[in-house]
Amino acid sequence: AQSVTQLDSQVPVFEEAPVELRCNYSSSVSVYLFWYVQYPNQGLQLLLKYLSGSTLVESINGFEAEFNKSQTSFHLRKPSVHISDTAEYFCAVSGRGNQFYFGTGTSLTVIP
Amino acid sequence: DAGITQSPRHKVTETGTPVTLRCHQTENHRYMYWYRQDPGHGLRLIHYSYGVKDTDKGEVSDGYSVSRSKTEDFLLTLESATSSQTSVYFCAILSRDDEQYFGPGTRLTVT
């Protein structure tokens, strides 16, 4: 079975500062890893994913995440956040069995 | 946008009444999912389907049933709604690239 831990439930950060949202997973099989973003009163949107290949993956709006197999982590980072990045972020793991397991989410608040 | 719609978008119902939520997709995806989202719990899988008439339980399936008689529709039924089922319900599909795409959600309140 798989599980996902997001240790930080809330992360406040000043505008233009860097941010890291932490995600650790447990799995006995090879996994696919995902980050989703949810803006207020909306559904979840895929932000980025790791399926195979390069362990560093990037999104179109400046976020990146690195798959670290030895530490079973997939932390999300951005070097400079904007007000518009304020949202809930969810890490998810799929064990190729077509079932997804989600973390409890991290609420990112960007402070002007 | 993976062509996923959910209906209704909002519903208030009384304890003990049956409720059916509908998820509709337009792109012929095989896998469909129902999740509920609650503060502090993230998203939890209720049921999923891997084809017409093929469904399986998720981690929080008690009190819920599902049906899939057509590829495009996945129905979630609360046979007798309880206040603990007040939540936001999301439907999702699995794309051919092994990504999940979500519908806009249904906010259900059980009074």
XYZ file of N, CA and C in Angstrom:
669
model
N 0.848 -1.191 0.000
C 0.000 0.000 0.000
C 0.884 1.241 0.000
N 0.296 2.321 -0.490
C 1.031 3.581 -0.519
C 0.404 4.572 0.446
N 1.208 5.532 0.868
C 0.690 6.633 1.679
C 1.541 7.864 1.425
N 0.969 9.019 1.726
C 1.645 10.287 1.478
C 1.550 11.144 2.730
N 2.649 11.768 3.083
C 2.688 12.661 4.237
C 3.106 14.057 3.804
N 2.271 15.018 4.106
C 2.634 16.423 3.922
C 2.713 17.006 5.332
N 3.922 17.266 5.776
C 4.143 17.617 7.170
C 3.632 19.005 7.514
N 3.624 19.904 6.550
C 3.256 21.290 6.814
C 1.829 21.526 6.368
N 0.931 21.790 7.305
C -0.448 22.037 6.904
C -0.641 23.473 6.414
N 0.163 24.405 6.951
C 0.071 25.804 6.518
C 1.472 26.369 6.365
N 1.686 27.082 5.264
C 2.977 27.720 5.025
C 2.730 29.161 4.610
N 3.028 30.131 5.483
C 2.974 31.539 5.091
C 4.346 31.974 4.592
N 4.352 32.764 3.540
C 5.629 33.219 2.981
C 5.415 34.590 2.356
N 6.427 35.430 2.442
C 6.321 36.757 1.852
C 6.493 36.689 0.340
N 5.831 37.606 -0.322
C 5.927 37.694 -1.778
C 7.386 37.848 -2.203
N 7.746 37.140 -3.264
C 9.080 37.117 -3.870
C 10.085 36.311 -3.063
N 9.686 35.721 -1.968
C 10.562 34.831 -1.206
C 10.471 33.424 -1.770
N 11.474 32.579 -1.508
C 11.391 31.182 -1.942
C 10.517 30.361 -1.010
N 10.035 29.239 -1.525
C 9.201 28.372 -0.712
C 9.484 26.908 -1.047
N 9.347 26.051 -0.041
C 9.434 24.612 -0.251
C 8.268 23.957 0.480
N 7.510 23.160 -0.224
C 6.425 22.389 0.369
C 6.865 20.937 0.380
N 6.834 20.317 1.543
C 7.419 18.993 1.686
C 6.401 17.875 1.483
N 6.880 16.821 0.842
C 6.062 15.643 0.599
C 6.926 14.406 0.737
N 6.512 13.491 1.582
C 7.167 12.200 1.693
C 6.138 11.107 1.437
N 6.582 10.021 0.868
C 5.665 8.942 0.548
C 6.239 7.616 1.012
N 5.379 6.644 1.124
C 5.824 5.284 1.400
C 5.172 4.361 0.391
N 5.971 3.454 -0.116
C 5.456 2.517 -1.101
C 6.409 1.349 -1.224
N 5.845 0.198 -1.482
C 6.677 -0.984 -1.674
C 6.941 -1.257 -3.152
N 6.362 -0.399 -3.993
C 6.539 -0.584 -5.434
C 6.981 0.742 -6.049
N 7.378 0.668 -7.305
C 7.721 1.897 -8.012
C 6.481 2.769 -8.135
N 6.686 4.065 -8.086
C 5.545 4.972 -8.037
C 5.622 6.065 -9.090
N 4.467 6.618 -9.344
C 4.340 7.887 -10.032
C 4.007 8.932 -8.958
N 4.508 10.133 -9.114
C 4.295 11.185 -8.116
C 3.739 12.434 -8.775
N 2.873 13.122 -8.047
C 2.162 14.263 -8.596
C 2.044 15.369 -7.549
N 1.975 16.590 -8.031
C 1.538 17.729 -7.233
C 0.326 18.340 -7.929
N -0.717 18.580 -7.118
C -1.913 19.241 -7.593
C -2.085 20.552 -6.830
N -2.721 21.523 -7.476
C -3.017 22.799 -6.839
C -4.529 23.011 -6.879
N -5.031 23.557 -5.788
C -6.466 23.854 -5.706
C -6.645 25.299 -5.276
N -7.198 26.117 -6.161
C -7.534 27.495 -5.822
C -8.899 27.514 -5.137
N -9.189 28.536 -4.375
C -10.445 28.577 -3.602
C -11.661 28.281 -4.458
N -12.489 27.390 -3.950
C -13.770 27.026 -4.582
C -13.604 26.441 -5.987
N -12.485 25.791 -6.213
C -12.259 25.149 -7.501
C -11.852 23.693 -7.301
N -11.797 22.962 -8.385
C -11.300 21.596 -8.346
C -9.785 21.573 -8.347
N -9.227 20.383 -8.332
C -7.774 20.232 -8.340
C -7.248 20.279 -9.759
N -6.097 20.935 -9.909
C -5.438 21.012 -11.207
C -4.056 20.385 -11.089
N -3.671 19.612 -12.069
C -2.346 19.013 -12.068
C -1.293 20.097 -12.235
N -0.334 20.126 -11.340
C 0.740 21.126 -11.393
C 1.972 20.534 -12.063
N 2.407 19.363 -11.613
C 3.511 18.667 -12.262
C 3.503 17.200 -11.830
N 4.307 16.417 -12.538
C 4.291 14.985 -12.293
C 5.673 14.382 -12.540
N 5.935 13.287 -11.851
C 7.092 12.465 -12.138
C 6.591 11.065 -12.473
N 6.930 10.620 -13.678
C 6.588 9.258 -14.075
C 7.854 8.416 -14.226
N 8.841 8.986 -14.878
C 10.121 8.305 -15.063
C 11.096 9.315 -15.634
N 12.347 8.904 -15.799
C 13.324 9.783 -16.424
C 13.933 10.761 -15.444
N 14.125 11.998 -15.877
C 14.763 13.011 -15.050
C 14.028 13.171 -13.728
N 14.788 13.218 -12.653
C 14.169 13.307 -11.331
C 13.708 14.720 -10.993
N 14.118 15.696 -11.782
C 13.694 17.087 -11.570
C 12.655 17.425 -12.615
N 11.470 17.790 -12.146
C 10.400 18.132 -13.068
C 9.934 19.550 -12.783
N 9.460 20.215 -13.819
C 9.086 21.617 -13.703
C 7.687 21.861 -14.229
N 7.056 22.915 -13.685
C 5.761 23.318 -14.192
C 5.927 24.587 -15.022
N 4.869 24.972 -15.707
C 4.953 26.132 -16.582
C 4.965 27.435 -15.803
N 4.569 27.417 -14.536
C 4.520 28.665 -13.763
C 5.629 28.743 -12.717
N 6.749 28.064 -12.938
C 7.935 28.275 -12.129
C 8.132 27.335 -10.958
N 7.213 26.432 -10.703
C 7.413 25.436 -9.648
C 8.280 24.291 -10.176
N 8.986 23.655 -9.258
C 9.727 22.462 -9.607
C 9.683 21.482 -8.444
N 9.867 20.210 -8.752
C 9.899 19.187 -7.711
C 10.950 18.164 -8.084
N 11.573 17.604 -7.078
C 12.616 16.623 -7.324
C 12.275 15.308 -6.650
N 12.287 14.254 -7.430
C 12.049 12.915 -6.925
C 13.334 12.401 -6.301
N 13.273 12.071 -5.011
C 14.428 11.527 -4.317
C 14.048 10.149 -3.788
N 14.504 9.128 -4.501
C 14.094 7.770 -4.160
C 14.642 7.326 -2.813
N 15.880 7.700 -2.508
C 16.493 7.254 -1.261
C 15.806 7.856 -0.036
N 15.324 9.084 -0.184
C 14.621 9.747 0.919
C 13.106 9.655 0.771
N 12.652 8.978 -0.236
C 11.215 8.845 -0.558
C 10.502 10.183 -0.424
N 11.045 11.166 -1.121
C 10.472 12.507 -1.055
C 10.218 13.063 -2.439
N 9.339 14.049 -2.477
C 9.006 14.740 -3.734
C 8.614 16.156 -3.354
N 9.569 16.912 -2.858
C 9.298 18.267 -2.364
C 9.076 19.245 -3.514
N 8.178 20.175 -3.289
C 7.830 21.200 -4.284
C 8.506 22.507 -3.908
N 9.120 23.157 -4.891
C 9.850 24.400 -4.605
C 9.531 25.456 -5.647
N 9.669 26.686 -5.207
C 9.604 27.812 -6.141
C 10.541 28.890 -5.613
N 11.403 29.436 -6.459
C 12.411 30.392 -5.982
C 11.842 31.748 -5.598
N 10.687 32.111 -6.162
C 10.121 33.433 -5.881
C 8.602 33.350 -6.067
N 7.863 33.454 -4.971
C 6.415 33.263 -5.070
C 5.698 34.579 -5.345
N 4.496 34.431 -5.916
C 3.635 35.580 -6.201
C 2.334 35.439 -5.429
N 1.640 36.536 -5.311
C 0.347 36.520 -4.624
C -0.564 35.459 -5.223
N -0.510 35.303 -6.523
C -1.396 34.374 -7.220
C -1.090 32.909 -6.917
N 0.011 32.637 -6.236
C 0.348 31.258 -5.855
C -0.382 30.816 -4.588
N -1.070 31.738 -3.944
C -1.848 31.380 -2.760
C -2.897 30.344 -3.134
N -2.806 29.171 -2.495
C -3.685 28.052 -2.845
C -3.382 26.885 -1.913
N -4.140 25.810 -2.089
C -3.888 24.552 -1.388
C -3.142 23.639 -2.351
N -2.110 22.980 -1.835
C -1.280 22.114 -2.676
C -1.333 20.694 -2.116
N -1.568 19.757 -3.019
C -1.682 18.355 -2.627
C -0.632 17.521 -3.353
N 0.031 16.689 -2.602
C 0.940 15.704 -3.156
C 0.193 14.383 -3.283
N 0.468 13.626 -4.341
C -0.218 12.359 -4.548
C 0.742 11.324 -5.108
N 0.468 10.073 -4.808
C 1.273 8.971 -5.306
C 0.367 7.942 -5.961
N 0.843 7.385 -7.027
C 0.129 6.300 -7.692
C 1.102 5.152 -7.873
N 0.654 3.955 -7.500
C 1.530 2.801 -7.594
C 1.333 2.016 -8.864
N 0.911 2.726 -9.919
C 0.656 2.113 -11.223
C -0.503 1.142 -11.182
N -1.199 1.102 -10.056
C -2.388 0.264 -9.969
C -3.637 1.062 -10.212
N -3.435 2.273 -10.718
C -4.529 3.179 -11.045
C -5.285 3.694 -9.834
N -4.764 3.481 -8.647
C -5.301 4.125 -7.461
C -4.325 5.207 -7.014
N -4.882 6.343 -6.651
C -4.080 7.475 -6.204
C -4.288 7.677 -4.711
N -3.216 8.052 -4.034
C -3.279 8.364 -2.610
C -2.787 9.787 -2.423
N -3.588 10.569 -1.717
C -3.301 11.988 -1.563
C -2.848 12.308 -0.148
N -1.977 13.309 -0.034
C -1.657 13.863 1.265
C -2.797 14.750 1.748
N -2.644 15.263 2.955
C -3.708 16.070 3.560
C -3.668 17.525 3.121
N -2.665 17.873 2.328
C -2.637 19.216 1.748
C -1.810 20.207 2.548
N -1.259 21.190 1.830
C -0.534 22.309 2.442
C -1.138 23.596 1.921
N -1.571 24.435 2.835
C -2.136 25.718 2.454
C -1.019 26.744 2.375
N -0.745 27.218 1.181
C 0.292 28.228 0.961
C -0.366 29.602 0.914
N 0.079 30.484 1.785
C -0.408 31.862 1.804
C 0.753 32.787 1.511
N 0.630 33.562 0.449
C 1.666 34.517 0.087
C 1.268 35.875 0.632
N 2.159 36.443 1.421
C 1.888 37.705 2.120
C 2.507 38.867 1.341
N 1.710 39.896 1.039
C 2.257 41.029 0.264
C 3.365 41.758 1.021
N -8.651 20.913 -19.242
C -10.052 20.528 -19.121
C -10.248 19.166 -19.788
N -10.621 18.157 -19.019
C -10.794 16.815 -19.543
C -12.259 16.523 -19.806
N -13.088 17.522 -19.935
C -14.487 17.317 -20.273
C -15.271 16.648 -19.185
N -15.014 16.991 -17.929
C -15.705 16.386 -16.801
C -16.685 17.381 -16.197
N -17.903 16.961 -16.064
C -18.906 17.775 -15.400
C -19.518 16.987 -14.250
N -19.964 17.724 -13.248
C -20.610 17.116 -12.099
C -21.939 17.817 -11.857
N -22.933 17.034 -11.461
C -24.219 17.626 -11.142
C -24.866 16.876 -9.975
N -25.553 17.612 -9.093
C -25.589 19.062 -9.045
C -24.275 19.635 -8.528
N -24.112 20.930 -8.585
C -22.903 21.550 -8.033
C -23.065 21.836 -6.541
N -24.294 22.061 -6.130
C -24.579 22.286 -4.721
C -25.870 21.558 -4.387
N -25.901 20.980 -3.173
C -27.140 20.329 -2.755
C -27.222 20.352 -1.238
N -28.425 20.678 -0.749
C -28.726 20.586 0.667
C -29.829 19.552 0.807
N -29.629 18.604 1.692
C -30.612 17.549 1.882
C -30.741 17.230 3.360
N -31.779 16.496 3.672
C -32.023 16.157 5.075
C -31.503 14.756 5.402
N -31.153 14.568 6.644
C -30.698 13.265 7.111
C -31.739 12.193 6.784
N -31.225 11.069 6.252
C -32.103 9.950 5.948
C -32.620 9.906 4.524
N -32.406 10.963 3.760
C -32.888 10.966 2.376
C -31.826 10.408 1.441
N -32.245 9.792 0.335
C -31.261 9.317 -0.646
C -30.787 10.472 -1.527
N -29.532 10.388 -1.932
C -28.937 11.424 -2.772
C -28.092 10.751 -3.845
N -28.204 11.230 -5.068
C -27.361 10.723 -6.156
C -26.619 11.872 -6.799
N -25.310 11.720 -6.904
C -24.452 12.678 -7.579
C -23.997 12.064 -8.901
N -23.921 12.920 -9.907
C -23.572 12.418 -11.230
C -22.251 13.004 -11.705
N -21.452 12.165 -12.313
C -20.219 12.590 -12.976
C -20.322 12.181 -14.436
N -20.053 13.114 -15.319
C -20.152 12.861 -16.750
C -18.853 13.265 -17.432
N -18.337 12.380 -18.290
C -17.123 12.692 -19.050
C -17.383 12.470 -20.528
N -16.659 13.218 -21.337
C -16.927 13.211 -22.779
C -15.816 12.560 -23.600
N -14.758 12.046 -22.929
C -13.588 11.596 -23.678
C -13.322 10.104 -23.574
N -14.312 9.343 -23.137
C -14.239 7.885 -23.211
C -13.119 7.282 -22.357
N -12.841 7.902 -21.213
C -11.806 7.364 -20.333
C -12.344 6.151 -19.592
N -11.470 5.170 -19.409
C -11.886 3.919 -18.788
C -12.073 4.058 -17.280
N -11.097 4.712 -16.617
C -11.133 4.807 -15.163
C -11.816 6.097 -14.720
N -12.717 5.953 -13.731
C -13.367 7.087 -13.101
C -13.366 6.879 -11.595
N -13.343 7.996 -10.852
C -13.170 7.945 -9.402
C -14.125 8.911 -8.719
N -14.509 8.560 -7.482
C -15.203 9.487 -6.604
C -14.380 9.665 -5.333
N -14.128 10.943 -4.997
C -13.431 11.300 -3.773
C -14.324 12.219 -2.945
N -14.021 12.257 -1.656
C -14.576 13.313 -0.826
C -13.419 14.111 -0.226
N -13.637 15.407 -0.066
C -12.605 16.283 0.474
C -13.112 16.926 1.743
N -12.374 16.722 2.814
C -12.728 17.278 4.112
C -11.497 17.928 4.727
N -11.685 19.022 5.451
C -10.541 19.707 6.080
C -9.732 18.747 6.953
N -8.427 18.791 6.775
C -7.551 17.948 7.582
C -7.394 16.535 7.076
N -8.171 16.167 6.064
C -8.114 14.803 5.533
C -7.671 14.749 4.080
N -7.595 15.869 3.427
C -7.254 15.845 2.018
C -8.347 15.182 1.212
N -7.950 14.444 0.196
C -8.910 13.718 -0.632
C -8.862 12.241 -0.262
N -10.034 11.666 -0.089
C -10.113 10.245 0.233
C -10.996 9.552 -0.800
N -10.516 8.414 -1.265
C -11.203 7.681 -2.317
C -12.411 6.950 -1.770
N -13.554 7.128 -2.431
C -14.786 6.463 -2.009
C -14.967 5.172 -2.810
N -15.062 5.314 -4.118
C -15.181 4.197 -5.049
C -14.494 4.586 -6.345
N -14.153 3.584 -7.120
C -13.670 3.865 -8.454
C -14.206 2.809 -9.426
N -14.096 3.136 -10.703
C -14.587 2.232 -11.741
C -13.513 2.054 -12.800
N -13.370 0.836 -13.288
C -12.396 0.554 -14.339
C -13.065 0.069 -15.610
N -14.365 0.323 -15.722
C -15.102 0.003 -16.933
C -16.583 -0.070 -16.625
N -17.375 -0.222 -17.685
C -18.823 -0.330 -17.497
C -19.126 -1.535 -16.611
N -19.862 -1.283 -15.570
C -20.287 -2.269 -14.585
C -19.143 -2.819 -13.732
N -17.944 -2.273 -13.871
C -16.787 -2.705 -13.073
C -16.413 -1.628 -12.080
N -16.645 -1.899 -10.800
C -16.344 -0.909 -9.765
C -15.661 -1.592 -8.587
N -15.019 -0.774 -7.763
C -14.363 -1.310 -6.578
C -14.379 -0.260 -5.493
N -14.198 -0.713 -4.250
C -14.279 0.185 -3.111
C -12.962 0.897 -2.866
N -13.070 2.106 -2.316
C -11.921 2.833 -1.836
C -11.858 2.774 -0.320
N -11.121 3.696 0.272
C -10.886 3.635 1.715
C -12.062 4.103 2.563
N -13.013 4.846 1.998
C -14.147 5.362 2.775
C -15.459 5.047 2.078
N -15.690 3.796 1.745
C -16.839 3.412 0.935
C -18.123 3.171 1.742
N -18.031 3.021 3.041
C -19.230 2.727 3.839
C -20.267 3.832 3.697
N -21.504 3.439 3.387
C -22.583 4.403 3.242
C -22.761 4.918 1.829
N -21.895 4.475 0.928
C -21.943 4.916 -0.469
C -22.039 3.710 -1.409
N -22.734 3.914 -2.519
C -22.723 2.941 -3.593
C -22.529 3.674 -4.907
N -22.107 2.952 -5.925
C -21.856 3.564 -7.231
C -22.430 2.680 -8.320
N -22.610 3.303 -9.473
C -23.021 2.544 -10.650
C -22.422 3.174 -11.891
N -22.127 2.317 -12.842
C -21.606 2.788 -14.126
C -22.192 1.909 -15.226
N -23.277 2.390 -15.773
C -23.967 1.655 -16.830
C -23.531 2.106 -18.215
N -22.895 3.265 -18.289
C -22.347 3.781 -19.542
C -20.943 4.309 -19.272
N -20.095 4.259 -20.278
C -18.721 4.728 -20.101
C -18.671 6.156 -19.583
N -19.571 7.005 -20.082
C -19.473 8.424 -19.785
C -20.033 8.842 -18.434
N -20.805 7.982 -17.771
C -21.460 8.388 -16.528
C -21.074 7.494 -15.358
N -20.764 8.140 -14.240
C -20.413 7.425 -13.006
C -21.233 8.064 -11.892
N -22.142 7.304 -11.321
C -23.069 7.829 -10.324
C -22.654 7.406 -8.919
N -22.747 8.343 -7.994
C -22.480 8.078 -6.577
C -23.785 8.272 -5.817
N -24.173 7.253 -5.055
C -25.429 7.311 -4.310
C -25.189 7.167 -2.822
N -25.797 8.071 -2.086
C -25.865 7.957 -0.637
C -27.264 7.432 -0.338
N -27.347 6.206 0.096
C -28.660 5.563 0.244
C -29.510 6.257 1.294
N -28.874 6.673 2.369
C -29.562 7.362 3.473
C -28.551 8.347 4.073
N -28.645 9.580 3.613
C -27.609 10.554 3.950
C -27.512 10.804 5.457
N -26.287 10.986 5.925
C -26.035 11.336 7.322
C -25.220 12.618 7.370
N -25.208 13.268 8.513
C -24.485 14.540 8.637
C -22.987 14.355 8.407
N -22.464 13.165 8.688
C -21.042 12.907 8.474
C -20.677 12.849 6.992
N -21.680 12.818 6.136
C -21.438 12.815 4.696
C -21.496 14.216 4.085
N -21.667 15.217 4.929
C -21.497 16.589 4.479
C -20.046 16.772 4.058
N -19.843 17.167 2.804
C -18.489 17.212 2.270
C -18.528 17.838 0.879
N -17.356 17.970 0.310
C -17.243 18.314 -1.101
C -16.809 17.047 -1.836
N -17.555 16.709 -2.871
C -17.308 15.469 -3.608
C -16.722 15.803 -4.976
N -15.625 15.126 -5.290
C -14.971 15.322 -6.580
C -14.953 14.017 -7.361
N -15.249 14.160 -8.628
C -15.095 13.077 -9.573
C -13.790 13.292 -10.322
N -13.168 12.203 -10.743
C -11.927 12.303 -11.511
C -11.882 11.202 -12.559
N -11.093 11.441 -13.586
C -10.823 10.414 -14.584
C -9.319 10.192 -14.650
N -8.925 9.046 -15.168
C -7.516 8.746 -15.403
C -7.248 8.879 -16.895
N -6.324 9.771 -17.221
C -6.038 9.988 -18.628
C -5.152 8.881 -19.176
N -4.952 8.927 -20.479
C -4.096 7.931 -21.120
C -2.626 8.134 -20.767
N -2.314 9.275 -20.164
C -0.952 9.551 -19.690
C -0.809 9.281 -18.193
N -1.743 8.511 -17.626
C -1.699 8.142 -16.203
C -1.799 9.347 -15.283
N -2.520 10.386 -15.703
C -2.777 11.545 -14.857
C -4.247 11.568 -14.479
N -4.536 12.050 -13.274
C -5.930 12.233 -12.907
C -6.350 13.667 -13.167
N -7.547 13.803 -13.741
C -8.147 15.107 -13.949
C -9.476 15.136 -13.207
N -9.730 16.293 -12.593
C -10.858 16.401 -11.681
C -11.985 17.262 -12.240
N -13.199 16.915 -11.817
C -14.338 17.757 -12.090
C -14.371 18.929 -11.127
N -15.371 19.803 -11.276
C -15.437 21.035 -10.473
C -15.917 20.821 -9.048
N -16.468 19.653 -8.738
C -16.889 19.354 -7.373
C -18.365 19.592 -7.132
N -18.881 18.873 -6.140
C -20.256 19.050 -5.658
C -20.197 19.268 -4.158
N -20.767 20.379 -3.732
C -20.813 20.660 -2.297
C -22.127 20.135 -1.744
N -22.051 19.139 -0.880
C -23.241 18.507 -0.299
C -23.326 18.830 1.179
N -24.488 19.323 1.575
C -24.756 19.592 2.991
C -25.922 18.733 3.426
N -25.716 17.963 4.495
C -26.775 17.120 5.051
C -27.181 17.703 6.403
N -28.433 18.127 6.482
C -28.899 18.809 7.703
C -29.663 17.862 8.627
